[in-house]
Coordinates of C-alpha atoms and ligand atoms in Angstrom, one line a residue:
M1 CA 71.5 44.2 -27.8
A2 CA 68.2 46.0 -27.3
D3 CA 68.2 49.9 -28.0
K4 CA 65.1 51.9 -26.4
A5 CA 63.2 52.2 -29.3
E6 CA 63.2 48.5 -30.2
L7 CA 62.4 47.9 -26.0
Q8 CA 59.7 51.1 -26.4
A9 CA 58.0 49.1 -29.4
I10 CA 58.2 45.7 -27.2
L11 CA 56.3 47.8 -24.5
D12 CA 53.6 48.9 -27.1
T13 CA 52.5 45.6 -28.3
Q14 CA 52.2 44.4 -25.1
R15 CA 50.4 47.3 -23.7
A16 CA 47.9 47.4 -27.0
A17 CA 47.6 43.4 -26.2
F18 CA 46.6 43.7 -22.4
T19 CA 44.4 46.5 -23.1
A20 CA 42.8 44.7 -26.2
S21 CA 42.1 41.3 -24.3
R22 CA 40.6 42.7 -20.5
P23 CA 39.0 41.4 -18.8
E24 CA 40.9 38.1 -18.9
P25 CA 40.1 35.1 -17.3
L26 CA 41.6 33.7 -14.5
A27 CA 42.7 30.7 -16.6
L28 CA 44.8 32.6 -19.0
R29 CA 46.9 33.7 -15.8
R30 CA 47.0 30.0 -14.6
D31 CA 48.0 29.2 -18.2
R32 CA 51.0 31.2 -17.6
I33 CA 52.0 30.4 -14.5
K34 CA 52.1 26.6 -16.1
R35 CA 53.9 27.5 -19.0
V36 CA 56.4 28.7 -16.7
I37 CA 56.9 25.8 -14.5
A38 CA 56.9 23.6 -18.0
L39 CA 59.4 25.9 -19.1
L40 CA 61.8 25.5 -15.9
T41 CA 61.2 21.9 -15.5
D42 CA 61.5 20.8 -18.8
H43 CA 65.0 22.6 -19.0
S44 CA 66.3 22.4 -15.3
Q45 CA 69.8 21.3 -16.2
V46 CA 70.0 23.4 -19.3
L47 CA 69.4 26.1 -16.7
C48 CA 71.9 24.3 -14.2
D49 CA 74.8 24.1 -16.8
A50 CA 74.3 27.9 -18.2
M51 CA 74.8 28.7 -14.6
S52 CA 77.5 26.6 -14.0
E53 CA 79.0 28.2 -17.2
D54 CA 78.7 31.8 -16.0
F55 CA 79.8 31.3 -12.3
G56 CA 82.5 29.3 -13.6
N57 CA 81.8 26.8 -10.8
R58 CA 78.7 26.5 -8.9
S59 CA 76.8 22.8 -8.2
P60 CA 74.0 22.1 -10.7
Q61 CA 72.6 20.8 -7.1
Q62 CA 72.8 23.8 -5.5
S63 CA 71.2 25.4 -8.5
M64 CA 68.3 22.7 -8.6
I65 CA 67.7 23.7 -5.0
T66 CA 67.8 27.6 -5.4
D67 CA 66.7 28.4 -8.9
I68 CA 64.8 25.7 -10.2
V69 CA 63.0 24.1 -7.4
G70 CA 62.5 27.2 -4.8
T71 CA 60.6 28.9 -8.1
V72 CA 59.0 26.1 -9.3
N73 CA 57.2 25.9 -5.8
F74 CA 56.4 29.0 -5.3
A75 CA 54.9 29.1 -9.1
K76 CA 52.4 26.3 -7.6
Y77 CA 51.7 28.3 -4.4
C78 CA 50.6 31.2 -6.5
L79 CA 48.3 28.6 -8.6
K80 CA 46.9 27.3 -5.2
N81 CA 46.4 30.9 -4.0
L82 CA 45.2 32.8 -6.9
D83 CA 41.3 32.5 -7.0
K84 CA 41.5 33.6 -3.6
W85 CA 43.5 36.5 -3.9
A86 CA 41.9 37.7 -7.0
K87 CA 38.6 37.8 -5.4
A88 CA 37.4 41.8 -4.8
D89 CA 37.1 42.9 -1.1
K90 CA 33.8 44.1 0.4
R91 CA 34.4 47.1 1.9
H92 CA 32.2 49.0 4.9
I93 CA 30.2 52.1 3.8
Q94 CA 29.7 54.4 6.1
F95 CA 26.2 54.7 7.9
P96 CA 23.2 56.1 6.6
L97 CA 24.7 55.0 3.1
N98 CA 24.9 51.8 4.2
L99 CA 21.2 51.2 5.1
M100 CA 20.4 52.8 1.6
G101 CA 21.9 50.1 -0.2
S102 CA 25.3 51.8 -1.7
K103 CA 28.1 49.1 -1.4
G104 CA 31.6 49.5 -2.2
E105 CA 34.8 46.9 -2.9
V106 CA 38.3 46.4 -3.8
R107 CA 38.9 44.9 -7.0
Y108 CA 42.1 43.5 -7.6
E109 CA 43.1 44.3 -11.2
P110 CA 46.5 44.0 -13.0
K111 CA 48.7 47.0 -13.7
G112 CA 49.7 46.2 -17.9
V113 CA 53.2 45.8 -18.7
V114 CA 55.6 44.8 -15.8
G115 CA 59.4 45.3 -16.0
I116 CA 61.5 43.0 -14.2
L117 CA 65.3 43.9 -14.0
S118 CA 67.1 40.9 -12.0
P119 CA 71.0 40.1 -10.6
W120 CA 73.4 37.7 -11.4
N121 CA 73.5 35.7 -8.2
F122 CA 70.3 33.7 -8.1
P123 CA 69.8 34.5 -12.2
V124 CA 66.2 32.3 -13.0
N125 CA 65.4 33.0 -9.2
L126 CA 65.1 36.2 -9.3
S127 CA 63.3 36.5 -12.5
F128 CA 60.8 34.0 -12.7
G129 CA 59.8 34.2 -9.1
P130 CA 58.7 37.8 -9.2
L131 CA 57.1 36.6 -12.8
V132 CA 54.6 34.1 -11.5
Q133 CA 53.1 37.0 -9.0
V134 CA 53.2 39.6 -11.7
F135 CA 51.7 36.8 -13.8
A136 CA 49.3 35.8 -11.6
A137 CA 48.1 39.5 -11.0
G138 CA 47.3 39.7 -14.3
N139 CA 50.6 41.5 -15.9
R140 CA 52.3 40.9 -18.7
S141 CA 56.3 41.3 -18.8
M142 CA 59.6 42.1 -20.1
I143 CA 62.6 40.7 -18.4
K144 CA 66.2 42.1 -18.2
P145 CA 68.2 39.8 -16.9
S146 CA 72.2 40.4 -15.9
E147 CA 74.7 41.2 -18.3
F148 CA 77.4 39.0 -15.5
T149 CA 75.2 35.5 -16.2
E150 CA 75.4 36.0 -20.2
T151 CA 74.7 31.9 -21.0
T152 CA 71.8 32.0 -18.2
S153 CA 70.2 35.0 -19.9
E154 CA 70.8 34.1 -22.9
A155 CA 69.0 30.5 -22.3
M156 CA 66.2 32.2 -20.6
R157 CA 65.5 34.6 -23.7
Q158 CA 65.1 31.4 -26.0
L159 CA 63.4 29.3 -23.6
V160 CA 61.0 32.2 -23.3
E161 CA 60.5 32.4 -27.0
E162 CA 59.7 28.9 -27.4
Y163 CA 56.7 28.9 -24.4
F164 CA 55.5 32.6 -24.7
A165 CA 54.3 34.7 -27.2
P166 CA 55.6 38.4 -27.7
E167 CA 53.1 39.8 -26.6
E168 CA 52.6 38.1 -22.9
L169 CA 56.6 37.5 -21.9
V170 CA 59.9 38.8 -23.7
V171 CA 63.7 38.5 -21.8
V172 CA 65.5 41.1 -23.3
T173 CA 69.5 40.9 -23.2
G174 CA 72.4 43.5 -23.1
G175 CA 74.6 45.4 -20.7
P176 CA 74.6 48.3 -18.4
E177 CA 73.3 50.6 -21.1
T178 CA 70.5 48.6 -22.1
A179 CA 69.4 47.8 -18.5
L180 CA 69.4 52.1 -18.2
A181 CA 67.3 52.2 -21.5
F182 CA 65.0 49.6 -19.4
S183 CA 64.3 51.3 -16.3
S184 CA 63.3 54.3 -18.3
L185 CA 60.4 52.7 -19.8
P186 CA 57.2 53.8 -19.1
F187 CA 56.3 50.5 -17.6
D188 CA 53.2 50.0 -15.0
H189 CA 55.0 49.1 -12.9
L190 CA 59.4 48.0 -12.7
V191 CA 60.9 45.1 -10.1
F192 CA 64.4 45.7 -9.1
T193 CA 66.2 43.4 -7.7
G194 CA 69.9 44.5 -7.2
S195 CA 72.4 46.5 -5.4
T196 CA 71.4 49.6 -3.4
E197 CA 73.1 51.3 -5.5
T198 CA 72.2 50.5 -9.0
G199 CA 68.0 50.6 -7.4
R200 CA 69.2 54.6 -6.6
K201 CA 69.8 54.9 -10.6
V202 CA 67.1 53.0 -11.2
M203 CA 64.2 54.8 -8.8
Q204 CA 65.5 57.4 -10.8
A205 CA 64.8 56.9 -13.9
A206 CA 61.4 55.3 -13.1
A207 CA 60.2 58.9 -11.5
E208 CA 60.5 60.4 -14.9
N209 CA 57.4 58.3 -16.0
L210 CA 56.3 58.2 -12.6
V211 CA 56.5 54.0 -12.9
P212 CA 56.0 52.5 -9.1
V213 CA 58.7 50.8 -8.7
T214 CA 59.2 47.4 -6.1
L215 CA 63.4 47.8 -5.0
E216 CA 64.5 44.2 -3.7
L217 CA 67.7 45.6 -2.6
G218 CA 71.1 44.5 -0.5
G219 CA 72.5 45.6 3.0
K220 CA 74.4 44.2 5.8
S221 CA 72.1 41.6 7.3
P222 CA 73.2 41.2 11.1
V223 CA 73.3 37.5 13.3
V224 CA 73.3 38.2 16.9
L225 CA 74.1 35.2 18.9
G226 CA 72.4 35.7 22.3
R227 CA 74.3 33.7 25.4
S228 CA 71.2 31.2 25.6
A229 CA 72.4 30.1 22.2
D230 CA 73.5 27.0 20.8
F231 CA 76.4 27.7 19.9
A232 CA 77.3 24.4 17.5
K233 CA 74.3 24.4 16.1
A234 CA 73.8 28.2 15.4
G235 CA 77.3 27.8 13.8
E236 CA 76.4 25.1 11.9
R237 CA 73.4 27.0 10.5
I238 CA 75.7 30.3 10.0
A239 CA 77.8 28.4 8.1
M240 CA 75.7 27.3 5.9
G241 CA 73.9 30.1 5.4
K242 CA 77.6 31.7 4.4
M243 CA 78.7 29.6 2.2
M244 CA 75.8 28.6 0.1
N245 CA 76.5 30.5 -3.2
A246 CA 80.0 31.2 -1.7
G247 CA 78.2 34.2 0.7
Q248 CA 76.7 35.6 -2.9
I249 CA 73.3 35.7 -1.3
C250 CA 71.2 39.3 -1.0
L251 CA 70.3 37.7 2.7
A252 CA 73.8 35.9 3.7
P253 CA 74.5 36.7 7.1
D254 CA 76.7 39.8 6.4
Y255 CA 78.2 40.2 9.9
M256 CA 78.0 38.6 13.0
Y257 CA 77.6 40.0 16.9
V258 CA 78.7 37.3 19.7
P259 CA 79.1 37.5 23.9
E260 CA 82.4 39.0 24.3
D261 CA 83.8 35.9 26.6
R262 CA 82.3 33.8 24.4
Q263 CA 83.6 34.8 20.8
D264 CA 86.5 31.9 20.2
E265 CA 83.5 29.5 21.5
A266 CA 81.3 31.1 18.7
I267 CA 84.1 30.8 15.6
D268 CA 84.5 27.5 16.4
G269 CA 80.9 26.3 15.9
V270 CA 81.1 28.1 12.4
R271 CA 84.5 26.9 11.6
K272 CA 84.1 23.2 12.6
A273 CA 80.6 23.2 10.7
A274 CA 82.2 25.0 7.2
S275 CA 85.2 22.4 7.5
A276 CA 82.2 19.6 7.5
M277 CA 79.9 20.6 5.3
Y278 CA 83.1 21.6 2.8
P279 CA 86.1 19.6 4.0
T280 CA 88.2 20.7 0.6
L281 CA 87.3 23.8 -1.6
L282 CA 89.3 24.3 -4.3
D283 CA 88.3 20.6 -6.5
N284 CA 85.0 20.9 -4.7
D285 CA 82.1 21.1 -6.7
D286 CA 79.8 22.0 -4.3
Y287 CA 81.6 25.0 -3.3
A288 CA 80.9 28.0 -5.7
S289 CA 83.3 30.1 -7.4
V290 CA 83.0 34.0 -6.6
V291 CA 81.2 35.2 -10.4
T292 CA 84.0 37.6 -11.7
D293 CA 87.1 38.8 -11.2
R294 CA 86.4 41.9 -10.3
H295 CA 84.2 41.0 -7.3
F296 CA 87.0 38.5 -6.4
D297 CA 89.3 41.4 -6.3
R298 CA 87.0 42.9 -3.9
L299 CA 86.8 40.3 -1.7
Q300 CA 90.8 39.9 -1.1
G301 CA 91.2 43.7 -1.3
M302 CA 88.0 44.1 1.9
V303 CA 90.5 41.4 3.8
A304 CA 93.6 42.8 3.1
D305 CA 91.8 46.5 4.0
A306 CA 90.8 44.8 7.5
R307 CA 94.4 42.9 8.2
E308 CA 96.5 46.2 7.2
K309 CA 93.6 48.0 9.9
G310 CA 94.5 45.6 12.7
A311 CA 91.8 43.1 12.1
E312 CA 93.0 39.2 12.9
V313 CA 92.5 37.2 9.6
I314 CA 90.9 33.4 10.5
E315 CA 90.5 31.4 7.1
V316 CA 89.1 28.2 6.9
N317 CA 90.9 26.5 4.9
P318 CA 90.2 22.5 6.1
A319 CA 93.1 20.8 4.0
G320 CA 95.7 23.6 3.8
E321 CA 94.8 24.0 0.5
D322 CA 96.9 26.5 -1.7
F323 CA 94.7 29.0 -2.8
S324 CA 97.3 31.7 -4.1
N325 CA 98.2 29.9 -7.7
T326 CA 94.4 29.3 -8.7
N327 CA 91.6 31.1 -11.3
A328 CA 89.3 29.4 -10.4
R329 CA 88.1 32.5 -8.1
K330 CA 87.6 30.4 -5.0
M331 CA 87.8 32.0 -1.3
P332 CA 87.6 30.3 2.1
L333 CA 85.4 31.0 4.6
T334 CA 87.5 34.0 5.6
M335 CA 86.3 35.7 9.4
L336 CA 87.7 38.5 10.8
T337 CA 87.8 39.6 14.3
G338 CA 88.4 42.9 16.4
V339 CA 86.6 44.8 13.2
T340 CA 86.2 48.6 13.2
D341 CA 83.9 50.9 11.5
E342 CA 86.7 52.3 9.5
M343 CA 87.3 49.0 8.0
Q344 CA 85.9 48.3 4.4
A345 CA 84.4 44.8 5.6
M346 CA 82.3 46.9 7.5
Q347 CA 81.2 50.3 5.6
E348 CA 79.9 47.9 2.9
E349 CA 77.7 44.8 1.7
I350 CA 80.4 42.0 1.7
F351 CA 78.0 39.5 -0.5
G352 CA 80.9 37.0 -0.6
P353 CA 82.6 34.4 1.8
V354 CA 84.0 36.6 4.3
L355 CA 82.5 37.4 8.3
P356 CA 83.2 39.8 10.6
V357 CA 82.5 39.2 13.9
K358 CA 82.1 42.0 16.8
T359 CA 81.5 41.5 20.3
Y360 CA 79.2 43.0 23.1
R361 CA 79.2 42.8 26.6
E362 CA 75.1 43.8 26.7
V363 CA 72.9 42.5 23.9
D364 CA 71.8 46.1 23.7
E365 CA 75.3 47.3 22.2
A366 CA 74.3 45.4 19.3
V367 CA 70.9 46.7 19.2
D368 CA 72.5 50.1 18.6
Y369 CA 74.8 49.1 16.6
I370 CA 72.2 47.6 14.2
N371 CA 70.2 50.9 14.5
A372 CA 72.6 53.1 13.6
N373 CA 73.4 51.8 10.2
D374 CA 70.8 51.7 7.5
R375 CA 68.1 48.8 7.8
P376 CA 69.5 45.3 6.6
L377 CA 67.6 43.4 4.5
G378 CA 67.7 40.6 6.9
L379 CA 68.4 40.6 10.6
Y380 CA 68.5 37.2 12.3
Y381 CA 68.7 36.1 16.6
F382 CA 70.1 32.9 17.9
G383 CA 68.9 32.0 21.0
S384 CA 66.5 30.4 23.2
D385 CA 65.8 33.5 25.6
E386 CA 62.3 34.6 24.4
G387 CA 62.3 38.1 26.5
E388 CA 65.8 39.2 24.7
R389 CA 64.8 38.2 21.4
E390 CA 61.9 40.3 21.5
H391 CA 63.9 42.6 22.9
V392 CA 66.1 42.7 19.7
L393 CA 63.2 42.1 17.1
G394 CA 61.1 45.1 19.3
R395 CA 64.3 47.9 19.0
T396 CA 65.2 46.9 15.6
I397 CA 63.7 47.4 12.2
S398 CA 64.6 45.0 9.0
G399 CA 63.0 43.4 5.9
G400 CA 63.0 40.2 7.0
V401 CA 63.6 37.9 10.5
T402 CA 64.8 34.6 11.0
V403 CA 65.0 32.6 14.6
N404 CA 67.5 30.5 15.0
D405 CA 68.5 30.3 12.0
V406 CA 69.9 32.5 8.8
V407 CA 68.1 33.4 4.9
F408 CA 65.0 31.0 5.3
H409 CA 62.4 33.4 5.8
V410 CA 62.5 34.0 1.7
S411 CA 61.7 30.7 1.5
M412 CA 58.3 30.7 2.8
D413 CA 56.3 31.4 0.0
D414 CA 53.5 32.4 2.5
L415 CA 55.6 35.4 4.4
P416 CA 56.2 38.8 2.1
F417 CA 59.8 39.5 1.6
G418 CA 61.5 42.5 0.5
G419 CA 63.6 45.2 2.3
V420 CA 63.0 48.8 4.4
G421 CA 64.4 51.6 3.8
P422 CA 67.8 51.4 2.3
S423 CA 67.2 47.3 1.6
G424 CA 64.3 47.9 0.0
I425 CA 60.8 49.8 -0.8
G426 CA 57.5 47.0 -1.4
S427 CA 58.1 43.1 -0.9
Y428 CA 56.5 40.1 -3.2
H429 CA 55.9 36.5 -2.3
G430 CA 53.1 36.3 -0.1
P431 CA 49.2 37.7 -0.6
E432 CA 51.7 41.0 -0.2
G433 CA 53.1 40.2 -3.4
F434 CA 50.4 39.7 -5.5
K435 CA 48.5 42.8 -3.9
E436 CA 52.2 45.1 -5.2
F437 CA 51.4 43.7 -8.3
S438 CA 47.9 44.7 -8.7
H439 CA 45.7 47.9 -8.6
A440 CA 43.8 48.0 -5.7
R441 CA 40.8 49.6 -7.4
A442 CA 38.0 51.3 -5.3
V443 CA 34.6 50.7 -6.6
Y444 CA 31.7 52.4 -5.2
H445 CA 28.4 51.8 -6.1
Q446 CA 25.6 54.8 -5.4
T447 CA 22.2 54.1 -3.9
K448 CA 19.3 55.3 -5.7
V449 CA 17.9 58.0 -2.8
D450 CA 19.0 61.6 -3.0
V451 CA 21.4 61.6 -0.4
A452 CA 22.6 64.9 -0.9
G453 CA 19.1 66.6 -1.3
L454 CA 17.5 64.6 2.0
A455 CA 20.7 65.8 3.5
G456 CA 20.7 69.2 2.7
L457 CA 24.0 68.8 1.1
K458 CA 23.1 70.1 -2.3
P459 CA 22.8 73.8 -3.4
P460 CA 21.6 76.2 -3.7
Y461 CA 22.8 76.1 0.3
G462 CA 20.9 78.0 3.1
E463 CA 20.1 77.0 6.3
K464 CA 19.1 74.0 5.7
T465 CA 22.9 72.9 5.1
D466 CA 24.1 74.7 7.8
K467 CA 22.3 72.4 10.0
A468 CA 23.3 69.2 8.1
I469 CA 27.0 70.6 8.4
K470 CA 26.3 70.9 12.0
R471 CA 24.8 67.2 12.7
Q472 CA 27.9 66.1 10.9
L473 CA 30.2 67.1 13.1
Ligands
LIG1 P1 73.8 45.2 -9.7 O1 72.5 46.2 -9.0 O2 75.1 45.7 -10.4 O3 72.4 44.5 -10.9 C1 71.2 44.2 -11.0 C2 71.1 44.7 -12.5 O4 70.6 45.9 -12.5 C3 71.4 43.8 -14.0 O5 70.5 43.3 -14.8 C4 72.1 45.3 -14.2 O6 72.0 44.8 -15.8 C5 71.1 46.3 -13.8 N1 71.9 47.6 -14.2 C6 72.9 47.9 -14.1 N2 73.6 49.2 -14.0 C7 72.3 49.5 -14.1 C8 71.6 50.9 -14.3 N3 72.2 51.9 -14.4 N4 69.8 51.1 -14.4 C9 69.7 50.3 -14.3 N5 69.7 48.7 -14.2 C10 71.0 48.8 -13.9 O7 73.3 44.2 -8.3 P2 74.2 42.5 -9.0 O8 75.4 42.7 -8.5 O9 73.9 41.9 -10.0 O10 73.7 42.0 -7.6 C11 73.9 41.8 -6.5 C12 73.1 42.8 -5.3 O11 71.8 42.8 -5.4 C13 73.6 42.6 -4.1 O12 73.7 44.1 -3.5 C14 72.3 42.2 -3.5 O13 72.5 42.3 -1.9 C15 71.5 42.2 -3.9 N6 70.4 41.6 -4.6 C16 69.0 41.8 -3.8 C17 68.2 40.8 -3.5 C18 66.5 40.8 -3.0 O14 65.9 39.6 -3.2 N7 66.7 41.9 -2.3 C19 68.4 39.3 -4.5 C20 69.4 39.0 -4.7 C21 70.8 40.4 -4.5

């Protein structure tokens, strides 16, 4: 565990190296990204095993898909686009300077040292994903991964030591105290992925040093199931997005809004699909455990609270397994109907396999509900009615949208990924991510002509100046 002075020393070393080596060739950025790719591919097994150990159980195949393949492909996308992104933008210069040889451009330059604070749910992806774009923009980086995935964090620390010099990249491990010290360092930029609650603290700490932040937070991402949707197919996709990583995904569908007269059909679609993908749960390695006892108890409490306040609880337990006598922290998909705003399940981000179902007569009831609550990270609309789709999209605000599926927009490398308001600030992925981690530096080249003198704008001011001002207005 590193204390503040040690962290500051690492930052000082990185910043000194950064300053001394500017300007660095793009080839060096490429080399760093390639080393990330090599680290992840050469040691994918070690990292997937570490994630399984940290979760109690998590399918290595799932980890390969979400944490290794997803990150490596994003790194390759960055390699492919780096030259294009790093080009300066020529900008328009106003008349008459444009005719006198003045020129303007924006250069996308590295900021310096970027801090990355990552969560436990996709510990490798959410550390190395931002990193490859931080590297693409020419920065150096310090990463502080989550203390909840200790084995994975330690594996990342050791591997990074093998592949990178400490003045390029360092992983520091430690608990909330280290995280707090980390977030109060005078970085050139800080990327935080985690809960909205912690995001607030991170932004406060960063504000002390006016460190710009990218906050990738959470929230309650709604599904709006339109009447025109294929309910069976929608059920399949919702079940897949909700049950992957046992619902511990920032973009997991949090709750579902369905037409009142078709609630049973909607629930049936999800139930059938969940049962087909996970016919058993307890000894099924494909189905992840809830990460810690604290989160497991929180989810159990949430269901008990809903039941107590009048919700109907529908457990999808296809093999009729007994979950009461296990310490595997596995929980079946649990749907809740008849939910109200007084229930915990409708007040906080669920982040687990619990799916409240709300009903509407007119789709605007869903729109109004979404607008009355915090702006979500994701919004999902299912249906073939284009008019209704555009109505729902046009009247709501969310970080991103997937139409006719859930979660998927985050996997599209060329689309920016981020929240809005309480679900986040800023974004990465796509060209937007490169810009997020770059400083857009305006560079203006003045003409040789004495413009101020010619225009009468030079002191001593007089009649000529007044005329020039009038003319310009
Ligand atoms: P968390 O907020 O508890 O922790 C995230 C990180 O913050 C950890 O590394 C932790 O050590 C650090 N931290 C804890 N206290 C801190 C403090 N006072 N100051 C600075 N840093 C501190 O989040 P979590 O439980 O690890 O992850 C789950 C949350 O993350 C959910 O809300 C989820 O929606 C969100 N999330 C968002 C995204 C996204 O990309 N938008 C992705 C994954 C998870």
